[in-house]
């Protein structure tokens, strides 16, 4: 009953929560890199912002956005594959 009824019924909410957690984790990771480390994209952005090198700051932001969007697209593809029975409800 657990694997055939309860887990499939709860998995859309579980994966929705995992997507939200992934968003917050990426934001917190970037902010932590800005203030507490000496490496990473957040550090790169903060370092060049301190020197007013805004071309590199924008470059770092675009790379960060590209990485984040790529991860989220991959996660959405994973959700579509795992939750294949819910596709007809949204389209």
PDB file of N, CA, C and O in Angstrom, residues 5-6 10 13 28 36 42 53-54 64 78 83 86:
ATOM      1  N   UNK A   5       0.226   3.174  -3.423  1.00  0.00           N
ATOM      2  CA  UNK A   5      -0.814   4.186  -3.263  1.00  0.00           C
ATOM      3  C   UNK A   5      -0.270   5.468  -2.631  1.00  0.00           C
ATOM      4  O   UNK A   5      -0.384   6.563  -3.191  1.00  0.00           O
ATOM      5  N   UNK A   6       0.313   5.347  -1.459  1.00  0.00           N
ATOM      6  CA  UNK A   6       0.677   6.536  -0.685  1.00  0.00           C
ATOM      7  C   UNK A   6       1.820   7.308  -1.334  1.00  0.00           C
ATOM      8  O   UNK A   6       1.718   8.529  -1.523  1.00  0.00           O
ATOM      9  N   UNK A  10       1.659  11.089  -2.932  1.00  0.00           N
ATOM     10  CA  UNK A  10       2.371  12.178  -2.255  1.00  0.00           C
ATOM     11  C   UNK A  10       3.539  12.721  -3.069  1.00  0.00           C
ATOM     12  O   UNK A  10       4.022  13.825  -2.794  1.00  0.00           O
ATOM     13  N   UNK A  13       3.670  16.465  -4.395  1.00  0.00           N
ATOM     14  CA  UNK A  13       3.946  17.459  -3.353  1.00  0.00           C
ATOM     15  C   UNK A  13       5.383  17.363  -2.855  1.00  0.00           C
ATOM     16  O   UNK A  13       6.018  18.372  -2.568  1.00  0.00           O
ATOM     17  N   UNK A  28      21.012  30.555  -1.180  1.00  0.00           N
ATOM     18  CA  UNK A  28      21.817  30.613   0.035  1.00  0.00           C
ATOM     19  C   UNK A  28      23.278  30.279  -0.237  1.00  0.00           C
ATOM     20  O   UNK A  28      24.176  30.871   0.375  1.00  0.00           O
ATOM     21  N   UNK A  36      31.541  34.504   2.820  1.00  0.00           N
ATOM     22  CA  UNK A  36      32.252  33.622   3.734  1.00  0.00           C
ATOM     23  C   UNK A  36      33.347  32.772   3.081  1.00  0.00           C
ATOM     24  O   UNK A  36      33.970  31.989   3.773  1.00  0.00           O
ATOM     25  N   UNK A  42      29.647  33.338  -6.287  1.00  0.00           N
ATOM     26  CA  UNK A  42      29.262  34.434  -5.406  1.00  0.00           C
ATOM     27  C   UNK A  42      30.454  35.280  -5.007  1.00  0.00           C
ATOM     28  O   UNK A  42      30.390  36.510  -4.987  1.00  0.00           O
ATOM     29  N   UNK A  53      34.023  46.708 -11.133  1.00  0.00           N
ATOM     30  CA  UNK A  53      34.219  46.128 -12.459  1.00  0.00           C
ATOM     31  C   UNK A  53      32.906  45.452 -12.864  1.00  0.00           C
ATOM     32  O   UNK A  53      32.745  44.239 -12.775  1.00  0.00           O
ATOM     33  N   UNK A  54      31.971  46.279 -13.314  1.00  0.00           N
ATOM     34  CA  UNK A  54      30.611  45.805 -13.517  1.00  0.00           C
ATOM     35  C   UNK A  54      30.457  44.890 -14.723  1.00  0.00           C
ATOM     36  O   UNK A  54      29.506  44.120 -14.785  1.00  0.00           O
ATOM     37  N   UNK A  64      25.883  32.624 -13.376  1.00  0.00           N
ATOM     38  CA  UNK A  64      25.095  32.103 -12.263  1.00  0.00           C
ATOM     39  C   UNK A  64      23.671  31.797 -12.714  1.00  0.00           C
ATOM     40  O   UNK A  64      23.121  30.736 -12.393  1.00  0.00           O
ATOM     41  N   UNK A  78      13.379  15.817 -14.808  1.00  0.00           N
ATOM     42  CA  UNK A  78      13.324  14.698 -13.867  1.00  0.00           C
ATOM     43  C   UNK A  78      11.917  14.540 -13.298  1.00  0.00           C
ATOM     44  O   UNK A  78      11.386  13.435 -13.225  1.00  0.00           O
ATOM     45  N   UNK A  83       6.983  11.785 -12.592  1.00  0.00           N
ATOM     46  CA  UNK A  83       5.538  11.999 -12.416  1.00  0.00           C
ATOM     47  C   UNK A  83       4.806  11.929 -13.754  1.00  0.00           C
ATOM     48  O   UNK A  83       3.973  12.781 -14.068  1.00  0.00           O
ATOM     49  N   UNK A  86       0.946  12.485 -14.175  1.00  0.00           N
ATOM     50  CA  UNK A  86       0.323  13.784 -13.918  1.00  0.00           C
ATOM     51  C   UNK A  86       0.367  14.700 -15.123  1.00  0.00           C
ATOM     52  O   UNK A  86      -0.148  15.809 -15.055  1.00  0.00           O
TER      53      UNK A  86
END
